[in-house]
Short mmCIF file of C-alpha atoms and ligand atoms in Angstrom, two decimals:
data_model
loop_
_atom_site.label_atom_id
_atom_site.label_comp_id
_atom_site.label_asym_id
_atom_site.label_seq_id
_atom_site.Cartn_x
_atom_site.Cartn_y
_atom_site.Cartn_z
CA MET F 1 53.40 -113.78 73.70
CA LEU F 2 54.66 -110.34 74.44
CA VAL F 3 58.36 -109.33 73.86
CA THR F 4 59.83 -108.96 77.42
CA ASN F 5 60.04 -105.61 78.80
CA PRO F 6 63.79 -104.82 78.72
CA GLY F 7 63.51 -102.75 81.92
CA ILE F 8 66.15 -100.16 80.56
CA GLU F 9 66.73 -96.97 82.41
CA SER F 10 67.19 -93.51 81.30
CA PHE F 11 70.35 -92.78 79.33
CA ILE F 12 72.90 -90.39 80.88
CA PRO F 13 75.63 -89.58 78.48
CA PRO F 14 79.17 -88.94 79.73
CA GLN F 15 80.83 -85.60 79.69
CA ARG F 16 83.00 -85.24 76.79
CA VAL F 17 85.09 -82.49 75.29
CA LEU F 18 84.42 -82.97 71.51
CA MET F 19 87.49 -82.05 69.54
CA GLY F 20 86.74 -84.44 66.58
CA PRO F 21 85.24 -83.83 62.94
CA GLY F 22 81.97 -83.30 64.31
CA PRO F 23 79.94 -83.04 66.40
CA SER F 24 81.47 -80.25 68.11
CA ASP F 25 80.75 -78.98 71.82
CA VAL F 26 77.27 -77.77 72.20
CA PRO F 27 77.02 -74.61 74.40
CA GLN F 28 74.79 -74.72 77.21
CA ARG F 29 72.63 -71.74 75.65
CA ILE F 30 71.69 -74.05 72.76
CA LEU F 31 70.84 -77.23 75.05
CA ASP F 32 68.54 -74.57 76.92
CA ALA F 33 66.75 -73.31 73.78
CA MET F 34 66.04 -77.01 72.80
CA HIS F 35 64.20 -78.12 75.96
CA ARG F 36 61.78 -75.13 75.79
CA PRO F 37 58.29 -76.48 75.22
CA THR F 38 57.47 -78.15 71.94
CA ILE F 39 54.55 -76.33 69.89
CA GLY F 40 52.99 -77.30 66.69
CA HIS F 41 54.75 -76.78 63.50
CA LEU F 42 52.21 -74.53 61.94
CA ASP F 43 51.76 -72.64 65.00
CA PRO F 44 52.08 -68.75 64.06
CA SER F 45 54.85 -68.25 66.52
CA PHE F 46 56.55 -71.28 65.09
CA GLN F 47 56.37 -70.03 61.69
CA GLU F 48 57.71 -66.47 62.81
CA MET F 49 60.79 -68.32 64.29
CA MET F 50 61.30 -70.16 61.08
CA GLU F 51 61.47 -66.88 59.21
CA GLU F 52 63.98 -65.72 61.42
CA ILE F 53 66.06 -68.90 60.95
CA LYS F 54 65.97 -68.00 57.25
CA VAL F 55 67.20 -64.50 57.81
CA LEU F 56 70.02 -65.62 60.14
CA MET F 57 71.12 -68.27 57.71
CA ARG F 58 71.42 -65.69 54.95
CA TYR F 59 73.65 -63.70 57.20
CA ALA F 60 75.58 -66.92 57.89
CA TYR F 61 75.77 -67.69 54.21
CA GLN F 62 76.27 -64.12 53.12
CA THR F 63 73.49 -64.48 50.64
CA GLU F 64 70.18 -62.75 49.32
CA ASN F 65 68.79 -66.26 48.18
CA PRO F 66 65.29 -66.23 49.20
CA LEU F 67 65.44 -70.02 49.17
CA THR F 68 67.52 -70.51 52.12
CA PHE F 69 66.46 -72.83 54.82
CA PRO F 70 67.35 -75.90 57.11
CA VAL F 71 66.54 -79.39 55.78
CA SER F 72 65.21 -81.46 58.40
CA ALA F 73 67.76 -84.16 58.23
CA PRO F 74 71.76 -84.09 58.75
CA GLY F 75 74.24 -82.79 56.25
CA SER F 76 74.06 -85.88 54.01
CA ALA F 77 70.41 -85.00 53.19
CA GLY F 78 71.40 -81.45 52.40
CA MET F 79 73.87 -83.21 50.01
CA GLU F 80 71.24 -85.22 48.32
CA MET F 81 68.89 -82.65 48.11
CA CYS F 82 71.05 -80.72 45.88
CA PHE F 83 72.15 -83.57 43.77
CA VAL F 84 68.65 -85.03 43.39
CA ASN F 85 67.15 -81.78 42.41
CA LEU F 86 70.15 -80.24 40.40
CA VAL F 87 71.10 -83.27 38.50
CA GLU F 88 68.89 -84.75 35.72
CA PRO F 89 69.46 -88.26 34.11
CA GLY F 90 71.99 -87.65 31.34
CA ASP F 91 73.52 -84.43 32.73
CA LYS F 92 77.36 -84.18 32.53
CA VAL F 93 78.59 -83.22 36.03
CA ILE F 94 82.21 -82.31 36.74
CA VAL F 95 82.75 -83.58 40.25
CA CYS F 96 85.78 -83.04 42.22
CA VAL F 97 87.30 -85.86 44.55
CA ASN F 98 90.18 -84.99 46.97
CA GLY F 99 88.67 -86.99 49.93
CA VAL F 100 85.87 -89.00 51.36
CA PHE F 101 83.08 -86.24 50.84
CA GLY F 102 84.01 -85.85 47.21
CA GLY F 103 83.49 -89.39 46.71
CA ARG F 104 80.11 -89.39 48.20
CA MET F 105 79.36 -86.46 45.77
CA LEU F 106 80.52 -88.93 43.02
CA GLU F 107 78.31 -91.53 44.50
CA ASN F 108 75.31 -89.11 44.41
CA VAL F 109 75.96 -88.17 40.63
CA LYS F 110 75.68 -91.82 39.62
CA ARG F 111 72.53 -92.45 41.61
CA THR F 112 70.72 -89.48 40.16
CA GLY F 113 71.63 -90.72 36.64
CA GLY F 114 74.14 -88.11 35.99
CA VAL F 115 77.25 -88.69 33.68
CA PRO F 116 80.24 -87.91 36.18
CA VAL F 117 83.38 -86.51 34.97
CA VAL F 118 85.81 -86.96 37.75
CA VAL F 119 88.70 -84.34 38.59
CA GLU F 120 90.83 -86.40 41.06
CA ASP F 121 93.32 -84.74 43.71
CA ASP F 122 95.39 -86.38 46.13
CA TRP F 123 94.09 -86.72 49.60
CA GLY F 124 95.32 -83.76 51.66
CA THR F 125 95.61 -81.28 48.71
CA PRO F 126 92.85 -78.84 47.56
CA VAL F 127 91.06 -79.23 44.33
CA THR F 128 93.61 -78.26 41.32
CA VAL F 129 91.69 -75.27 39.45
CA ALA F 130 93.57 -76.16 36.31
CA LYS F 131 92.40 -79.53 36.38
CA VAL F 132 88.81 -78.45 36.53
CA GLU F 133 89.36 -75.89 33.63
CA GLN F 134 90.80 -78.83 31.59
CA ALA F 135 87.54 -80.85 32.33
CA PHE F 136 85.33 -77.79 31.21
CA THR F 137 87.36 -77.86 28.04
CA ASP F 138 87.34 -81.55 27.54
CA ASN F 139 83.47 -81.79 28.26
CA PRO F 140 81.58 -78.85 26.47
CA GLY F 141 77.99 -78.84 27.69
CA ALA F 142 78.69 -80.02 31.45
CA LYS F 143 75.78 -78.77 33.52
CA VAL F 144 77.05 -78.87 36.82
CA LEU F 145 80.30 -78.56 39.01
CA ALA F 146 80.38 -80.22 42.37
CA PHE F 147 83.06 -79.72 44.79
CA VAL F 148 83.64 -79.94 48.59
CA HIS F 149 84.99 -76.52 49.97
CA ALA F 150 86.11 -77.81 53.22
CA GLU F 151 87.40 -81.71 53.04
CA THR F 152 86.79 -82.73 56.56
CA SER F 153 88.33 -86.16 55.81
CA THR F 154 91.76 -84.44 55.29
CA GLY F 155 91.62 -80.79 56.46
CA ALA F 156 92.26 -79.33 52.86
CA GLN F 157 90.29 -76.31 51.72
CA SER F 158 89.74 -75.53 48.11
CA ASP F 159 89.30 -72.34 46.27
CA ALA F 160 85.73 -71.81 45.89
CA GLN F 161 85.62 -68.65 44.44
CA SER F 162 87.94 -69.61 41.52
CA LEU F 163 85.96 -72.84 41.02
CA ALA F 164 82.60 -70.92 40.96
CA ALA F 165 83.99 -68.65 38.45
CA LEU F 166 84.93 -71.34 36.24
CA ALA F 167 81.70 -73.02 36.44
CA HIS F 168 80.02 -69.84 35.51
CA LYS F 169 82.37 -69.01 32.63
CA HIS F 170 81.45 -72.58 31.12
CA GLY F 171 77.41 -72.09 31.87
CA ALA F 172 77.44 -74.60 34.69
CA ILE F 173 75.82 -74.50 37.88
CA THR F 174 77.77 -75.08 41.16
CA ILE F 175 77.14 -77.38 44.17
CA MET F 176 79.29 -76.86 47.20
CA ASP F 177 79.65 -78.78 50.16
CA CYS F 178 80.41 -76.30 53.14
CA VAL F 179 79.40 -78.47 55.94
CA THR F 180 82.62 -77.75 57.75
CA SER F 181 83.28 -74.20 56.46
CA LEU F 182 80.18 -72.48 57.36
CA GLY F 183 80.87 -70.26 60.45
CA GLY F 184 84.59 -71.41 60.72
CA THR F 185 86.17 -69.96 57.37
CA PRO F 186 84.68 -67.45 55.03
CA VAL F 187 81.51 -68.80 52.90
CA LEU F 188 80.64 -65.93 50.61
CA ILE F 189 77.59 -67.45 48.37
CA ASP F 190 76.64 -64.33 46.51
CA GLU F 191 80.16 -62.99 46.06
CA TRP F 192 81.59 -66.16 45.00
CA GLY F 193 78.39 -66.72 42.69
CA ILE F 194 77.67 -70.28 44.30
CA ASP F 195 74.28 -71.72 43.07
CA SER F 196 73.74 -74.21 45.68
CA ALA F 197 75.31 -75.18 49.02
CA TYR F 198 74.73 -77.33 51.91
CA SER F 199 75.89 -77.48 55.50
CA GLY F 200 75.33 -79.03 58.99
CA SER F 201 74.42 -78.15 62.42
CA GLN F 202 77.06 -79.83 64.31
CA LYS F 203 80.36 -78.43 62.97
CA CYS F 204 81.23 -74.87 63.07
CA LEU F 205 77.74 -74.04 64.24
CA SER F 206 77.95 -75.98 67.21
CA CYS F 207 74.34 -77.14 67.27
CA THR F 208 73.10 -80.71 67.82
CA PRO F 209 73.40 -82.91 64.66
CA GLY F 210 70.61 -83.68 62.45
CA LEU F 211 69.88 -80.14 60.59
CA SER F 212 71.36 -79.21 56.97
CA PRO F 213 71.10 -75.55 56.19
CA VAL F 214 70.72 -75.09 52.51
CA THR F 215 70.83 -72.36 49.85
CA PHE F 216 69.74 -72.27 46.18
CA SER F 217 70.28 -69.38 43.84
CA GLU F 218 67.66 -68.09 41.24
CA ARG F 219 69.83 -70.04 38.47
CA ALA F 220 69.46 -73.25 40.45
CA ILE F 221 65.72 -72.83 41.07
CA ASP F 222 65.29 -72.30 37.16
CA LYS F 223 67.10 -75.59 36.57
CA VAL F 224 64.97 -77.53 38.96
CA LYS F 225 61.77 -76.03 37.32
CA ALA F 226 62.98 -76.62 33.76
CA ARG F 227 63.47 -80.60 34.67
CA LYS F 228 61.84 -82.87 32.23
CA THR F 229 61.63 -85.83 34.70
CA PRO F 230 60.49 -85.59 38.40
CA VAL F 231 62.76 -85.42 41.08
CA GLN F 232 63.36 -89.17 42.18
CA SER F 233 63.06 -88.37 46.11
CA TRP F 234 59.57 -87.35 47.42
CA PHE F 235 61.02 -85.95 50.70
CA LEU F 236 63.76 -83.84 49.17
CA ASP F 237 61.97 -82.56 45.93
CA LEU F 238 62.39 -78.79 46.21
CA ASN F 239 59.09 -78.28 44.40
CA LEU F 240 57.28 -79.67 47.31
CA VAL F 241 59.54 -78.41 50.10
CA LEU F 242 59.11 -74.84 48.86
CA GLY F 243 55.48 -74.85 49.75
CA TYR F 244 56.50 -75.67 53.35
CA TRP F 245 59.46 -73.01 53.78
CA GLN F 246 57.85 -70.30 51.81
CA SER F 247 56.34 -67.27 53.43
CA ALA F 248 54.78 -67.61 56.89
CA GLY F 249 51.05 -67.59 56.57
CA LYS F 250 51.09 -69.49 53.32
CA ARG F 251 52.71 -72.73 54.71
CA THR F 252 51.20 -75.94 53.92
CA TYR F 253 51.81 -79.34 55.54
CA HIS F 254 54.89 -81.40 53.94
CA HIS F 255 56.20 -83.06 57.06
CA THR F 256 56.57 -82.16 60.62
CA ALA F 257 59.45 -80.05 61.14
CA PRO F 258 61.85 -81.04 64.08
CA ILE F 259 60.63 -78.41 66.30
CA ASN F 260 63.14 -78.41 69.40
CA PRO F 261 66.14 -78.98 67.27
CA LEU F 262 65.00 -75.86 65.17
CA TYR F 263 64.96 -73.91 68.51
CA GLY F 264 68.71 -74.90 69.14
CA LEU F 265 69.45 -74.00 65.30
CA HIS F 266 67.98 -70.58 66.01
CA GLU F 267 69.97 -70.06 69.07
CA ALA F 268 73.21 -71.25 67.27
CA LEU F 269 72.80 -68.80 64.46
CA VAL F 270 71.81 -65.89 66.86
CA ILE F 271 75.26 -66.70 68.86
CA LEU F 272 76.92 -66.50 65.56
CA ALA F 273 75.33 -63.28 64.72
CA GLU F 274 76.22 -61.77 68.13
CA GLU F 275 79.96 -62.67 67.83
CA GLY F 276 79.87 -61.53 64.11
CA LEU F 277 81.17 -63.80 61.25
CA GLU F 278 84.49 -62.09 60.95
CA ASN F 279 85.21 -62.47 64.65
CA ALA F 280 84.31 -66.00 64.33
CA TRP F 281 86.45 -66.70 61.52
CA ALA F 282 89.35 -65.01 63.47
CA ARG F 283 88.69 -66.91 66.55
CA HIS F 284 89.00 -70.26 64.84
CA ARG F 285 92.33 -68.97 63.14
CA SER F 286 93.96 -67.80 66.38
CA MET F 287 92.83 -71.25 68.10
CA HIS F 288 94.25 -73.17 65.27
CA GLU F 289 97.67 -71.17 65.17
CA GLN F 290 97.85 -72.04 68.88
CA LEU F 291 97.04 -75.65 68.54
CA ARG F 292 99.60 -75.86 65.68
CA ASN F 293 102.22 -74.48 67.61
CA GLY F 294 101.69 -76.77 70.56
CA LEU F 295 101.46 -80.00 68.09
CA GLU F 296 104.66 -78.89 66.30
CA GLY F 297 106.18 -78.22 69.28
CA MET F 298 105.67 -82.03 70.08
CA GLY F 299 107.25 -82.83 66.82
CA MET F 300 104.07 -83.61 65.06
CA LYS F 301 103.65 -82.77 61.48
CA PHE F 302 100.41 -81.53 59.48
CA VAL F 303 99.12 -83.36 56.61
CA VAL F 304 97.80 -80.30 54.63
CA GLU F 305 100.41 -77.44 53.54
CA GLU F 306 99.90 -74.39 55.21
CA SER F 307 98.16 -72.24 52.43
CA ALA F 308 95.18 -74.81 52.24
CA ARG F 309 94.95 -75.86 55.87
CA LEU F 310 91.46 -75.53 57.51
CA PRO F 311 91.87 -73.84 60.84
CA GLN F 312 88.84 -75.98 62.23
CA LEU F 313 90.24 -79.32 61.25
CA ASN F 314 93.65 -80.13 62.06
CA SER F 315 94.99 -83.32 60.36
CA VAL F 316 98.42 -84.55 61.69
CA TRP F 317 100.44 -87.59 61.11
CA VAL F 318 100.11 -90.12 63.81
CA PRO F 319 103.75 -90.12 65.44
CA GLU F 320 105.75 -92.94 64.36
CA GLY F 321 105.68 -95.80 66.96
CA VAL F 322 102.19 -94.58 68.28
CA ASP F 323 99.38 -97.18 68.19
CA ASP F 324 96.33 -94.98 66.77
CA ALA F 325 93.59 -96.72 68.26
CA ALA F 326 95.11 -97.15 71.84
CA ALA F 327 96.15 -93.61 71.95
CA ARG F 328 92.61 -92.22 71.03
CA ALA F 329 91.03 -94.96 73.40
CA LYS F 330 93.27 -93.35 76.17
CA LEU F 331 92.30 -89.76 75.31
CA LEU F 332 88.61 -90.74 75.81
CA ALA F 333 88.98 -92.86 78.89
CA GLU F 334 91.44 -90.60 80.86
CA PHE F 335 90.61 -87.26 79.51
CA ASN F 336 87.14 -87.57 78.37
CA LEU F 337 88.55 -85.99 75.02
CA GLU F 338 87.29 -87.08 71.67
CA ILE F 339 89.68 -86.52 68.39
CA GLY F 340 88.82 -87.97 65.04
CA ALA F 341 90.60 -91.02 63.38
CA GLY F 342 91.93 -90.93 59.88
CA LEU F 343 89.15 -91.72 57.24
CA GLY F 344 89.40 -93.82 53.97
CA ALA F 345 92.97 -93.67 52.43
CA LEU F 346 94.23 -91.83 55.75
CA ALA F 347 92.66 -94.42 58.20
CA GLY F 348 95.28 -95.30 60.98
CA LYS F 349 97.60 -92.76 59.69
CA VAL F 350 96.37 -89.36 60.80
CA TRP F 351 94.36 -87.86 63.73
CA ARG F 352 92.01 -84.95 62.98
CA ILE F 353 91.61 -82.65 65.70
CA GLY F 354 88.69 -80.28 65.34
CA LEU F 355 88.34 -76.86 66.57
CA MET F 356 84.86 -76.20 65.36
CA GLY F 357 82.63 -73.68 66.79
CA TYR F 358 82.37 -73.63 70.40
CA SER F 359 85.22 -76.23 70.69
CA ALA F 360 87.39 -73.62 69.15
CA LYS F 361 88.58 -71.68 72.44
CA GLN F 362 91.38 -71.41 74.62
CA GLU F 363 90.60 -74.10 77.35
CA ASN F 364 90.24 -76.69 74.71
CA VAL F 365 93.50 -75.96 73.13
CA ASP F 366 95.15 -75.91 76.13
CA PHE F 367 93.39 -79.21 77.45
CA CYS F 368 93.87 -81.04 74.23
CA LEU F 369 97.65 -80.31 74.15
CA LYS F 370 98.15 -81.62 77.68
CA ALA F 371 96.25 -84.59 76.98
CA VAL F 372 97.91 -85.56 73.85
CA ARG F 373 101.42 -84.71 75.45
CA SER F 374 100.58 -87.03 78.25
CA VAL F 375 99.53 -90.07 76.15
CA LEU F 376 102.48 -89.55 73.70
CA HIS F 377 104.68 -89.53 76.76
CA LYS F 378 103.50 -92.90 77.84
C1 LIG J 401 80.07 -84.03 58.27
C2 LIG J 401 80.17 -83.82 56.74
C3 LIG J 401 79.18 -84.23 55.94
C4 LIG J 401 77.99 -85.20 56.40
O1 LIG J 401 77.11 -84.25 57.35
P1 LIG J 401 76.32 -85.14 58.15
O2 LIG J 401 75.42 -84.46 59.18
O3 LIG J 401 77.19 -86.30 58.92
O4 LIG J 401 75.26 -86.20 57.45
C5 LIG J 401 79.25 -83.87 54.60
N1 LIG J 401 80.34 -83.36 53.93
C6 LIG J 401 81.30 -82.87 54.90
C7 LIG J 401 82.46 -81.95 54.41
C8 LIG J 401 81.35 -82.99 56.06
O5 LIG J 401 82.34 -82.89 57.10
#
């Protein structure tokens, strides 16, 4: 007996405006790039494009690191790649938790057999540098410092430069989550001395989800090469992936690269380079200021204090007496507008309004303010 043919037809998605915590609106140019013909992943012209992606990523990350490439999986896989390679069983890892994604880093430390030293901060506040300094003092020999630069669950940005400087002073290497910061606020890998970082394609790069740009310094690679135990994950083992992403011509099969999504990432990075990083940062800032003025004008309050606020992720308290889920459902049904709900400790209490990448534009700010105003009036 065969399973009955379900007779399902092609899926046509609704047209939405994406102003949540990611994915962000994808520009037509990127969608167009993705529907170009699929070619072989070892085709010389594909390999040339992969080389260009690495060059463009070095610009986006502001780094000379040769080992800078996109992992063929979402941001969470980039996170795992950093932890499974850089943490060996028994390594003491100082891990900063001030939101959902810091909590995931802690989970990764435990699963890789690392010994976590947790530095906790309240949700909505940045990582307290003095607490991290104390953790290093209390835990000599800590090998790794892990922190989230831009906590998407709360909208708080931490001082990556000071944290990286502390790690270096104490001989530890850094793992930085910059999934939400890359392309939206400055991420200066070399200037700050970050040893490893991961990001995502669908936030301020405005590409489709499913790719994770990562970068590793020489110090990070040395730590991987000095491992006494093999990396637990075959797919994410840097030693193996290296053979795939090394210079064109010498490439050997590891897995089949997601060809068309990589066309999209290439286009997203070309768009970022055309605009220029500084201009992209300034655009996110100015759109944020307009959105903030509008929201505050309606009496809404931000979760994060101004100095640590991420322009690309605006967390505001759900106004008193407003039904969180019903209001967001209305925004989606009546305006085709997606904004984010609160996560974890902030579930049901906040809205997270994203201004990421292509979504950080005047018409979105105006549209969002109009829609929120209308929903709050009802
Ligand atoms: C979105 C996000 C991730 C996870 O990325 P996915 O592509 O959803 O796997 C990790 N860290 C932060 C800070 C994020 O915002």
